[in-house]
PDB file of C-alpha atoms and ligand atoms in Angstrom:
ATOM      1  CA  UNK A   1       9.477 -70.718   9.782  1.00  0.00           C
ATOM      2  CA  UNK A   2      11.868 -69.495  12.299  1.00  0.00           C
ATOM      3  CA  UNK A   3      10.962 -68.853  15.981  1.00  0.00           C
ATOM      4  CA  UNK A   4      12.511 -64.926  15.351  1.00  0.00           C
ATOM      5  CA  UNK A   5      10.570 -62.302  16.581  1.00  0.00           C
ATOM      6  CA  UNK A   6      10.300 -60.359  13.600  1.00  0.00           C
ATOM      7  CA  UNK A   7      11.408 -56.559  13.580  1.00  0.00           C
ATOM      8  CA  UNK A   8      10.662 -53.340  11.131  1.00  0.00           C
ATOM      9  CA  UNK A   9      12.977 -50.394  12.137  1.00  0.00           C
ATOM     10  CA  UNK A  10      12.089 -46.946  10.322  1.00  0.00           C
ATOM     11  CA  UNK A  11      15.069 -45.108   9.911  1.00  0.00           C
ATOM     12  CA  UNK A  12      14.344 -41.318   9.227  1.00  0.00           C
ATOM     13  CA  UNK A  13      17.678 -40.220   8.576  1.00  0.00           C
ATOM     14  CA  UNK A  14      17.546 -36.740   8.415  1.00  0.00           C
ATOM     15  CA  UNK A  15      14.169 -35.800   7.921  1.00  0.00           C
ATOM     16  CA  UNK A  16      10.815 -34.560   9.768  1.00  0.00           C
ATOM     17  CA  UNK A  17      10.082 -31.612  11.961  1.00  0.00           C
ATOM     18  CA  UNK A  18       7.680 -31.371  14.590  1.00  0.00           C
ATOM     19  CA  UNK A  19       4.904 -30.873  12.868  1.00  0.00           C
ATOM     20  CA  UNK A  20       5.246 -33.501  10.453  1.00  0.00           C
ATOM     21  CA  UNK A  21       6.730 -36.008  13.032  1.00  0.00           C
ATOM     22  CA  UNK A  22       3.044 -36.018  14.787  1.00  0.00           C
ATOM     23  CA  UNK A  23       1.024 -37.133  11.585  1.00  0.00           C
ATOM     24  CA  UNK A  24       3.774 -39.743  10.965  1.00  0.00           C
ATOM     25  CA  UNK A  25       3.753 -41.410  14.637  1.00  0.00           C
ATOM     26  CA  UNK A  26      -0.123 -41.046  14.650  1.00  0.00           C
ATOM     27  CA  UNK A  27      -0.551 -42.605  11.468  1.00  0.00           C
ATOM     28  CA  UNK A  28       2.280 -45.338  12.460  1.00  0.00           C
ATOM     29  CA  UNK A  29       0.437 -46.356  15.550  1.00  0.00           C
ATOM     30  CA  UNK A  30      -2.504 -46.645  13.944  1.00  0.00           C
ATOM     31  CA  UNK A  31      -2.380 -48.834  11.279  1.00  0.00           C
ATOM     32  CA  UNK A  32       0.529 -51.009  13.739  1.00  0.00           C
ATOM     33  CA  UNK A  33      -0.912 -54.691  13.847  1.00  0.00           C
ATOM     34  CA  UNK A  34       0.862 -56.751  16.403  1.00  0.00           C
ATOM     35  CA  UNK A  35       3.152 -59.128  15.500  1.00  0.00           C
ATOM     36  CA  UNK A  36       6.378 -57.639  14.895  1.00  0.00           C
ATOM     37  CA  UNK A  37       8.173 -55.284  17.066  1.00  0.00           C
ATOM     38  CA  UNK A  38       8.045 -52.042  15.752  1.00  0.00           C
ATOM     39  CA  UNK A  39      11.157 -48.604  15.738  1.00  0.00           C
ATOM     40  CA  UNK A  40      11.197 -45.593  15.511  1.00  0.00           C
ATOM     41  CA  UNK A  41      14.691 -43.977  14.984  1.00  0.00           C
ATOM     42  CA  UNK A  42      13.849 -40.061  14.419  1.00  0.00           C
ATOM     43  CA  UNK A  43      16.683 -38.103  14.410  1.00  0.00           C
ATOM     44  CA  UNK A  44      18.343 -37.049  17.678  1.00  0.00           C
ATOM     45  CA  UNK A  45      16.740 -33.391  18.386  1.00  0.00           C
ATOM     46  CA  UNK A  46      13.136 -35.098  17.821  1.00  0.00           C
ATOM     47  CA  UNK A  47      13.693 -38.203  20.218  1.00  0.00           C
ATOM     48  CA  UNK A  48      12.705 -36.524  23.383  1.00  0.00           C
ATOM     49  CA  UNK A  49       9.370 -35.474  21.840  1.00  0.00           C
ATOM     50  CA  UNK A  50       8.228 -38.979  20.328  1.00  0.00           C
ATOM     51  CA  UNK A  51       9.489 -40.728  23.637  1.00  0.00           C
ATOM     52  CA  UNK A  52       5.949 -40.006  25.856  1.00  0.00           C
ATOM     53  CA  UNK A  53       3.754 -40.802  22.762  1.00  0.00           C
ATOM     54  CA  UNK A  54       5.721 -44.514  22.474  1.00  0.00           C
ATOM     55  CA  UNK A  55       6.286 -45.260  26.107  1.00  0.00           C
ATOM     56  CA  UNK A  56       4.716 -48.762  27.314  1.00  0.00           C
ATOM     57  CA  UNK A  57       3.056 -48.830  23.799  1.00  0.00           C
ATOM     58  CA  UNK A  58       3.709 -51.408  20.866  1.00  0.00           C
ATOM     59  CA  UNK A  59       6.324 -49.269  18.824  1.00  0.00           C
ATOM     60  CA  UNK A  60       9.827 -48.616  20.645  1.00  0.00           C
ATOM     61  CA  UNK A  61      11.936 -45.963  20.230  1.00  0.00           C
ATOM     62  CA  UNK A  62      15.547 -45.659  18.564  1.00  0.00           C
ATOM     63  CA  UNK A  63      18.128 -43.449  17.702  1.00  0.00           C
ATOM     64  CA  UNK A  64      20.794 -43.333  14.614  1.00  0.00           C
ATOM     65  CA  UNK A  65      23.522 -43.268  16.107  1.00  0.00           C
ATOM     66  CA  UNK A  66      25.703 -42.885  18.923  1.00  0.00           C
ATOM     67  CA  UNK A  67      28.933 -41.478  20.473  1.00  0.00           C
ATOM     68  CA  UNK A  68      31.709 -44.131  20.476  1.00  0.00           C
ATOM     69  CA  UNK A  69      33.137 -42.569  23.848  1.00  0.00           C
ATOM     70  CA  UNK A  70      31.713 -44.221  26.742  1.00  0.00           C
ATOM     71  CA  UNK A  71      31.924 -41.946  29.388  1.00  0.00           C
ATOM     72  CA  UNK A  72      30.553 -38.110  29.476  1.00  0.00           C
ATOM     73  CA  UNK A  73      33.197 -35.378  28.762  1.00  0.00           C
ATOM     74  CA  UNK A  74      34.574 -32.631  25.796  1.00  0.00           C
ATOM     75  CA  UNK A  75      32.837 -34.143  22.639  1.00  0.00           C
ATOM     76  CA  UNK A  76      31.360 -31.470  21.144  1.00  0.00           C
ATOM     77  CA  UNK A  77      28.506 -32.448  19.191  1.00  0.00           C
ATOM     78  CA  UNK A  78      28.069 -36.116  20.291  1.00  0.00           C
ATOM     79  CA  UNK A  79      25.370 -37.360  21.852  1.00  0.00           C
ATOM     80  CA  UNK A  80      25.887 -40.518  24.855  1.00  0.00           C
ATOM     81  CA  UNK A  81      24.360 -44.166  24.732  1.00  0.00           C
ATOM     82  CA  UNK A  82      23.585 -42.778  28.352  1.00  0.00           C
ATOM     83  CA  UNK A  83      21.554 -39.604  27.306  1.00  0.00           C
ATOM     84  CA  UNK A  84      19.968 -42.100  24.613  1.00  0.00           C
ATOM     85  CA  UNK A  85      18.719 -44.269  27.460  1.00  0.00           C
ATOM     86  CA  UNK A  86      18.069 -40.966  29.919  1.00  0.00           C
ATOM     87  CA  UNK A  87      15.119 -40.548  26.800  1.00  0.00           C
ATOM     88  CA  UNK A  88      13.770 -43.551  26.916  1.00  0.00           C
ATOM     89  CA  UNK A  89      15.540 -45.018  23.519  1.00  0.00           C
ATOM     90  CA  UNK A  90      16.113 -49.226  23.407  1.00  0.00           C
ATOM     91  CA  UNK A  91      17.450 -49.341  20.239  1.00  0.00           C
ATOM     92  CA  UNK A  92      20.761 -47.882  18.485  1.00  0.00           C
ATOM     93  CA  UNK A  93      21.619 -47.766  15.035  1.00  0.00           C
ATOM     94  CA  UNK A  94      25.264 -48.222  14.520  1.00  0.00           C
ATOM     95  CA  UNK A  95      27.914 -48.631  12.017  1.00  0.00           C
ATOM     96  CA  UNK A  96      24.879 -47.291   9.320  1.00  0.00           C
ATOM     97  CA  UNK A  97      26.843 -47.505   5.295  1.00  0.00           C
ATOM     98  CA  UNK A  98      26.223 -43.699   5.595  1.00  0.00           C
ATOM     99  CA  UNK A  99      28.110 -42.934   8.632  1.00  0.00           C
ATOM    100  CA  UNK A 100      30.931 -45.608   6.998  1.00  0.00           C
ATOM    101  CA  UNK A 101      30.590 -43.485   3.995  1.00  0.00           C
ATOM    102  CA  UNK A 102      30.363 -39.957   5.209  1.00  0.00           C
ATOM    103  CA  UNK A 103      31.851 -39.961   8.347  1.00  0.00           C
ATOM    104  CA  UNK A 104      34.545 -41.717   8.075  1.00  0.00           C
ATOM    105  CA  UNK A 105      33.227 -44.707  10.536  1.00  0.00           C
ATOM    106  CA  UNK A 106      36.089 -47.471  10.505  1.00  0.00           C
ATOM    107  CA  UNK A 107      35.197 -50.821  11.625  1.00  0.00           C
ATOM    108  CA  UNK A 108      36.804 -50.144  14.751  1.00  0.00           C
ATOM    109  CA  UNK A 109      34.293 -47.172  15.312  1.00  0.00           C
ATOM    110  CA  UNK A 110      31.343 -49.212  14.932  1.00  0.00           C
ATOM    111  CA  UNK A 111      32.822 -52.029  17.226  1.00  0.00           C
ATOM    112  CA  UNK A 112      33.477 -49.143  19.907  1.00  0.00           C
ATOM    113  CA  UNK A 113      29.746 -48.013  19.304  1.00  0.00           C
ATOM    114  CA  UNK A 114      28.423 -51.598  19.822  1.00  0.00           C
ATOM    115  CA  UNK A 115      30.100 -52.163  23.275  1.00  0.00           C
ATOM    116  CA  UNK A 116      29.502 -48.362  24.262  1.00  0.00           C
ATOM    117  CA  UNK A 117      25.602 -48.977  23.465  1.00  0.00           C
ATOM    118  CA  UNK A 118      25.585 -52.799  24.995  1.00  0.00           C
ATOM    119  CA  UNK A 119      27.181 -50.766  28.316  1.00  0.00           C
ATOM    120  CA  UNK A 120      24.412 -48.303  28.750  1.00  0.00           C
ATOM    121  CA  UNK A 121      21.212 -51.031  28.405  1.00  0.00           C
ATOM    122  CA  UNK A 122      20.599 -50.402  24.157  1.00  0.00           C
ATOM    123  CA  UNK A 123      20.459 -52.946  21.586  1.00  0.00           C
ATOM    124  CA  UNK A 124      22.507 -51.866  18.615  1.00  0.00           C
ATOM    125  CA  UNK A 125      21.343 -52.452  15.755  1.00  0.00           C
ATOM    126  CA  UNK A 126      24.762 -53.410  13.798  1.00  0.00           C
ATOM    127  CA  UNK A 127      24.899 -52.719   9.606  1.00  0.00           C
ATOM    128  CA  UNK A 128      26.842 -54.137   7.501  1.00  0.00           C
ATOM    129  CA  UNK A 129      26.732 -54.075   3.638  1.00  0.00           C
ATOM    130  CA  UNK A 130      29.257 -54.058   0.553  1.00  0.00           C
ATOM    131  CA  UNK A 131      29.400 -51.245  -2.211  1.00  0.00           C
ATOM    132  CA  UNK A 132      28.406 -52.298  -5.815  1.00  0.00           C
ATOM    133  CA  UNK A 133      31.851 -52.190  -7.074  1.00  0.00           C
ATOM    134  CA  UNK A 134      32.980 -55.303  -3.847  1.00  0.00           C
ATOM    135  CA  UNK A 135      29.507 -57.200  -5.212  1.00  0.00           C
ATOM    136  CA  UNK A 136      30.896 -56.498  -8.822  1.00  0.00           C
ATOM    137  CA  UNK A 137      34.221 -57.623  -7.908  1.00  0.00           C
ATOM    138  CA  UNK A 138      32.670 -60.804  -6.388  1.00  0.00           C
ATOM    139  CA  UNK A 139      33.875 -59.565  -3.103  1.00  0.00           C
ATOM    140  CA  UNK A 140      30.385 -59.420  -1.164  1.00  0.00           C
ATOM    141  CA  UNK A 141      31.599 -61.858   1.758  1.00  0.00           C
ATOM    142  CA  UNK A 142      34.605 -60.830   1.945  1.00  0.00           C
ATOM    143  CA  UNK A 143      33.861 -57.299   2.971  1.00  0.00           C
ATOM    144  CA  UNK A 144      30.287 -58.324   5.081  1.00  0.00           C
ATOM    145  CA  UNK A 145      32.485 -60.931   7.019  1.00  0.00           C
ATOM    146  CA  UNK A 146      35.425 -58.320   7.834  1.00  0.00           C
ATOM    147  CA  UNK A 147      32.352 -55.561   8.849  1.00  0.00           C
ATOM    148  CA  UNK A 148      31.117 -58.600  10.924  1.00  0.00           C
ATOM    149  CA  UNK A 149      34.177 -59.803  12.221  1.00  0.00           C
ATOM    150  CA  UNK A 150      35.063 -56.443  13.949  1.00  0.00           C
ATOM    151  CA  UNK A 151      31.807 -56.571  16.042  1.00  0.00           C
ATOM    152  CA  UNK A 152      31.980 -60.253  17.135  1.00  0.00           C
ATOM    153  CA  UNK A 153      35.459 -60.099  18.071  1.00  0.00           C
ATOM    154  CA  UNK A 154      35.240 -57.431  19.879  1.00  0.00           C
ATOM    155  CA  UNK A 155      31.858 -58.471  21.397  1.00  0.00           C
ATOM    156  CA  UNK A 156      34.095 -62.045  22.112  1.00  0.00           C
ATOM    157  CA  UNK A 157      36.839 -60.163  23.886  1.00  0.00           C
ATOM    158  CA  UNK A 158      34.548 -57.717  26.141  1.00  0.00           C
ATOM    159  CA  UNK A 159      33.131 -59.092  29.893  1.00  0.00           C
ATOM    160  CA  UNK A 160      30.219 -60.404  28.670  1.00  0.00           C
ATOM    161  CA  UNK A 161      31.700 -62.025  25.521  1.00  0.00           C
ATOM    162  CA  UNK A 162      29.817 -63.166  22.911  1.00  0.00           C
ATOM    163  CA  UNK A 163      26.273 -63.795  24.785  1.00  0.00           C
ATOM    164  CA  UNK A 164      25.950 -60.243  24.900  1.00  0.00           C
ATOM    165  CA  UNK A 165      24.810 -60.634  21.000  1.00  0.00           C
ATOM    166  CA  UNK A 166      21.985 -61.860  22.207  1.00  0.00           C
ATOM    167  CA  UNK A 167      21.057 -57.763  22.834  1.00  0.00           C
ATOM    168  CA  UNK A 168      21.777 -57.200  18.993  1.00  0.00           C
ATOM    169  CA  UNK A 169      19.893 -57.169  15.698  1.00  0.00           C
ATOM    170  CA  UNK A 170      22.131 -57.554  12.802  1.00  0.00           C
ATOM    171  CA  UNK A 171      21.417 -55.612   9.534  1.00  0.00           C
ATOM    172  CA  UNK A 172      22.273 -56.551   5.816  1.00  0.00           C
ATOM    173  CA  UNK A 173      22.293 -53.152   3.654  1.00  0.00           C
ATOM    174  CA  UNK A 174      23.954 -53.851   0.117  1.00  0.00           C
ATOM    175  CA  UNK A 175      25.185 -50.099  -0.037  1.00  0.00           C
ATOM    176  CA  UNK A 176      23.676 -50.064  -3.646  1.00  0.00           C
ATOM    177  CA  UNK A 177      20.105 -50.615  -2.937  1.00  0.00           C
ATOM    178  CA  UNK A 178      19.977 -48.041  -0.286  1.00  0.00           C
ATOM    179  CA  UNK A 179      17.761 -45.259  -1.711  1.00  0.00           C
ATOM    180  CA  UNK A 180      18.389 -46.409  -4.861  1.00  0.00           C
ATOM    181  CA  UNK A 181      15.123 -48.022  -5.696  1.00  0.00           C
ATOM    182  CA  UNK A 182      17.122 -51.259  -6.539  1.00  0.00           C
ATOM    183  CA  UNK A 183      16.610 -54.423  -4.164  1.00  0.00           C
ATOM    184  CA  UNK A 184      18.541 -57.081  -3.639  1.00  0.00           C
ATOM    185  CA  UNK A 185      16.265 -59.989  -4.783  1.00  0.00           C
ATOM    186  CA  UNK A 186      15.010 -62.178  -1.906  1.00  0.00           C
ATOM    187  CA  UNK A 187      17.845 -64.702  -2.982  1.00  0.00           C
ATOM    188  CA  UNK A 188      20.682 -62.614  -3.254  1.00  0.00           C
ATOM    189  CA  UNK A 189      19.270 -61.228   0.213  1.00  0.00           C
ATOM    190  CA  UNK A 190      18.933 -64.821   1.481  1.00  0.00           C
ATOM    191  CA  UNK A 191      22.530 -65.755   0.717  1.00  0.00           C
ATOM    192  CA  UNK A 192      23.858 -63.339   2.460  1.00  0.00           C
ATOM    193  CA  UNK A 193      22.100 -63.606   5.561  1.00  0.00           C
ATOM    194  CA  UNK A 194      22.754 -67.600   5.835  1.00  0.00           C
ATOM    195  CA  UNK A 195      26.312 -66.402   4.917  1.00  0.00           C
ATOM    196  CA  UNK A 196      26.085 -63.905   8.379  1.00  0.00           C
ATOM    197  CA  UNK A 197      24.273 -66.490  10.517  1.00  0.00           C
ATOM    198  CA  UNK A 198      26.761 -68.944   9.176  1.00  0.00           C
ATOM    199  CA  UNK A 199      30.087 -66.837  10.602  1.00  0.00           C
ATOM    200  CA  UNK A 200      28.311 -66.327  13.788  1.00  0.00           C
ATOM    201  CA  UNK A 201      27.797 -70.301  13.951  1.00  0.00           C
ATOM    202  CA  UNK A 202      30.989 -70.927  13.684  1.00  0.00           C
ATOM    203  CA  UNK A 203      31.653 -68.936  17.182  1.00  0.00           C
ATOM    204  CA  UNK A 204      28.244 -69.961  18.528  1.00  0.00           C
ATOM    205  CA  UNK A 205      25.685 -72.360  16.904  1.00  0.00           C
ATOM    206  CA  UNK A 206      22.664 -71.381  19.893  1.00  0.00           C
ATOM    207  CA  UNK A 207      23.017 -67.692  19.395  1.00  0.00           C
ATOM    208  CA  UNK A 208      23.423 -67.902  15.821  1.00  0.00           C
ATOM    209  CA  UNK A 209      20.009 -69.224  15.687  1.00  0.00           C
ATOM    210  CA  UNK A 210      18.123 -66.972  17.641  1.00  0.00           C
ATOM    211  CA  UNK A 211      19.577 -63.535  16.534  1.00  0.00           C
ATOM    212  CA  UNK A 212      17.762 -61.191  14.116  1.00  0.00           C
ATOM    213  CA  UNK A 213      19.109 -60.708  10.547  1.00  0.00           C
ATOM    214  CA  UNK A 214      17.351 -57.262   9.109  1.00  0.00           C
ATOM    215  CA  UNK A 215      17.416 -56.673   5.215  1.00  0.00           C
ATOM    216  CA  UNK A 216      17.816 -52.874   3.985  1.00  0.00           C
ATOM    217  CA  UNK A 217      17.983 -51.545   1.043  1.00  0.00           C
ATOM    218  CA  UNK A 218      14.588 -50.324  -0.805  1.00  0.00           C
ATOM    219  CA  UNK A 219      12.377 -52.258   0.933  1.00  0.00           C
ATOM    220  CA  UNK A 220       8.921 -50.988  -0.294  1.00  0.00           C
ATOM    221  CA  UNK A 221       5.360 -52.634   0.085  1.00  0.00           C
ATOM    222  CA  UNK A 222       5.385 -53.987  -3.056  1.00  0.00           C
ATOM    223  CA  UNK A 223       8.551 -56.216  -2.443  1.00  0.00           C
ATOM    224  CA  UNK A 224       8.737 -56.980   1.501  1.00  0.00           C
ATOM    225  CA  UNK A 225       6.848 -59.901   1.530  1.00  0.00           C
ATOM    226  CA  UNK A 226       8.926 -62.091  -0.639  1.00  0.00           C
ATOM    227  CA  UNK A 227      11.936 -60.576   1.231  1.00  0.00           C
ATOM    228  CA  UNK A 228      10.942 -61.651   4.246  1.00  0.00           C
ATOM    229  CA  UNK A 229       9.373 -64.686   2.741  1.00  0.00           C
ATOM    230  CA  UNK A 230      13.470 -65.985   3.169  1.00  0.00           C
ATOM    231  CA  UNK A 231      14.152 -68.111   5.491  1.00  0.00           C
ATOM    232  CA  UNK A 232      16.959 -65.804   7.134  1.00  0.00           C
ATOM    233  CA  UNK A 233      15.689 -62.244   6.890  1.00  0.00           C
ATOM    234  CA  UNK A 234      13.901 -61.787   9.942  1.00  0.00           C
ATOM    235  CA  UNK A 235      12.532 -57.881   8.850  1.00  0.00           C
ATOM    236  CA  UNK A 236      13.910 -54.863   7.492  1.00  0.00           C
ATOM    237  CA  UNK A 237      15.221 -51.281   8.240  1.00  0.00           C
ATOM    238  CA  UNK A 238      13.797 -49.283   6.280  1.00  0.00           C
ATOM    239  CA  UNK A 239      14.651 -45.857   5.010  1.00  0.00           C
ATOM    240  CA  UNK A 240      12.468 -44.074   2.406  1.00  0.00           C
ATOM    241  CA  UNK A 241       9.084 -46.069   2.729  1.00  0.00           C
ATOM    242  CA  UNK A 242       9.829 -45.584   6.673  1.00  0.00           C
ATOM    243  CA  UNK A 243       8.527 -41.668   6.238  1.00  0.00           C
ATOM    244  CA  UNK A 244       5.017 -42.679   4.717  1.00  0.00           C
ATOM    245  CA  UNK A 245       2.659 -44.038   7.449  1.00  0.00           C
ATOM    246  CA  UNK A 246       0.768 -46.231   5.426  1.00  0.00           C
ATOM    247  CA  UNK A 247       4.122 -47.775   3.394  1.00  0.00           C
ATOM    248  CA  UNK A 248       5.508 -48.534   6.648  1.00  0.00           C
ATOM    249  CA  UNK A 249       2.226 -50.347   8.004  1.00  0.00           C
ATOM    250  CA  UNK A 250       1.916 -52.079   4.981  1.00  0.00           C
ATOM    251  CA  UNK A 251       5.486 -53.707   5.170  1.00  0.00           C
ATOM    252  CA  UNK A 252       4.646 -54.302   9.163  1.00  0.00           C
ATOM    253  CA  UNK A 253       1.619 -56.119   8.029  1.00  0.00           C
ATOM    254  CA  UNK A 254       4.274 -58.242   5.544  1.00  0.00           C
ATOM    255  CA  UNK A 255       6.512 -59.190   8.364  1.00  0.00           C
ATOM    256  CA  UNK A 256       3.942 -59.819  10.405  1.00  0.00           C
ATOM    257  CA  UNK A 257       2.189 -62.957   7.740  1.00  0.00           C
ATOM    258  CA  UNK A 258       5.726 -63.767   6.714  1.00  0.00           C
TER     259      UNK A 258
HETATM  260  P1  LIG B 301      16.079 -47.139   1.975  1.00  0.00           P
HETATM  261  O1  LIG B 301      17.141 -46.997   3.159  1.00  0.00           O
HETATM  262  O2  LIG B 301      14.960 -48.005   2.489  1.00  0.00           O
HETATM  263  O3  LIG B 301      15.640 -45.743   1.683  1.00  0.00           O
HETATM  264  O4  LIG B 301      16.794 -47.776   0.831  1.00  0.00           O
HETATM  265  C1  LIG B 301      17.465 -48.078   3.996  1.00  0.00           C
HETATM  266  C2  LIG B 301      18.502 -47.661   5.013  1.00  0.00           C
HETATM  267  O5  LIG B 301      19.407 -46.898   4.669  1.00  0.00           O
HETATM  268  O6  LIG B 301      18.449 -48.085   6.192  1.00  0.00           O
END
C-alpha cells in the first residue's frame, strides 16, 4: 500500500444554509476517525462561518473555486485565492467538470486558477475527467492527458516549476458518474489513475509517486472501499454522499482501512 496520505474532500456544490450547515459540520466532526485528512468545501458565502468551528481541528477547510485573476481589482462577482486564504481556506477546487461545463472553463482557465491558488498559499485541488461520449469514443486518455497537460505545463513553466505539484491533489471525475449514481468500477478507476501518475512520471518519477490521485464520481458507502482498495486512488471528492454526515464518515472510515 502506498505511503499517500489519504484524502476525502466533500464538495457541497450549491447547497446548505446556515442552519443546516451546523448539523452537517457537527455530525462530520463527530463521527471523523483519524486517518485521512478530511475537506470541507461549502460554498463561498458559508466559508467564513465554518472557518472558527474547523480551525486547528482534524477537518480543513476548502472552497470551489476561485478567481483566475491574481491580483485584486474590477471583477465583479469573483472571489480571490487571497480572500480564500484571508478565511482560513487550504484547499481550492479548480477546473471542477461543472465549471468546464457551465462556465465555460477552458483548460487555460483552470491552469490560470492553479498558479493563481499555488501564489496565495492553497492547494488546488485540480479535476480532470472525460464525458461519456470521449469514453465511448475510446478517447478517455486522450482528453484526461490534454486536461492534465495544461496544468503541468504550465506548473513546469512558472518559478517554482514542477515541484510546486507537490502542493496539489489531482482528481479523476469521469463526467458521467458525477451525480449520476453510476461509478466507474475500481478498475476502470485504477487505469486511469496509473494512466495520470504515469504522464506525470514521465516529467518527474519522485513527485509522481508521492502526489494524491482523488476518484469522483458517485462515490457512496457502499462502493468506496473497493475504490480505494486500488492501488492508485488515494480518496475521493465526493459530491452527493458529501451532504449526509454519516455517508461521508462512513466513506472516511473506508479510506481510512484502505
Ligand atoms: P457526486 O459528485 O459524488 O455527487 O457524483 C462528485 C463531484 O462532482 O465532485
Amino acid at each position: 500500500m502506498s505511503q499517500r496520505h489519504p484524502m476525502v474532500a466533500g464538495n457541497w456544490k450549491m447547497h446548505g444554509s446556515r442552519a443546516a450547515n451546523l448539523a452537517l459540520v457537527e455530525g462530520v466532526l463527530a463521527g471523523t476517525v483519524p486517518g485521512a485528512e478530511v475537506v470541507l468545501c461549502p460554498p463561498f458565502v458559508y466559508l467564513a462561518d465554518l472557518a472558527p468551528r474547523l480551525a486547528g481541528g482534524a477537518v480543513q477547510l476548502g472552497a470551489q473555486d476561485v478567481c483566475a485573476e491574481p491580483h485584486h481589482g474590477a471583477y465583479t462577482g469573483e472571489v480571490s485565492a487571497d480572500m480564500l486564504r484571508d478565511v482560513g481556506c487550504r484547499y481550492v477546487i479548480v477546473g471542477h467538470s461543472e465549471r468546464r461545463a457551465l462556465y465555460g472553463e477552458t483548460d487555460a482557465i483552470v491552469a490560470r486558477k492553479v498558479l493563481t491558488a499555488l501564489a496565495a498559499g492553497l492547494q488546488p485541488i485540480i479535476c480532470v475527467g472525460e464525458q461519456l461520449e470521449d469514453r465511448d469514443a475510446g478517447r478517455t486518455e486522450a482528453v484526461v492527458s490534454e486536461q492534465l497537460e495544461a496544468v503541468l505545463s504550465a506548473l513546469a513553466d512558472s518559478a517554482n516549476g514542477l515541484t510546486a505539484l507537490d502542493q496539489c491533489v489531482l482528481a479523476y471525475e469521469p463526467v458521467w458518474a458525477i451525480g449520476t449514481g453510476r461509478t466507474a468500477s475500481p478498475e476502470q478507476a485504477q487505469q486511469v489513475h496509473a494512466f495520470i501518475r504515469g504522464r506525470i512520471a514521465n516529467r518527474d518519477a519522485t513527485i509522481s509517486e508521492s502526489v494524491r490521485v482523488l476518484y469522483g464520481g458517485s462515490v457512496k458507502p457502499g462502493n468506496a472501499r473497493e475504490l480505494f482498495g486500488m492501488a492508485d486512488v488515494d480518496g475521493g471528492l465526493i459530491g452527493g454522499a458529501s451532504l449526509k454526515a454519516d455517508e461521508f464518515v462512513a466513506i472516511i472510515a473506508a479510506a481510512v482501512a484502505r
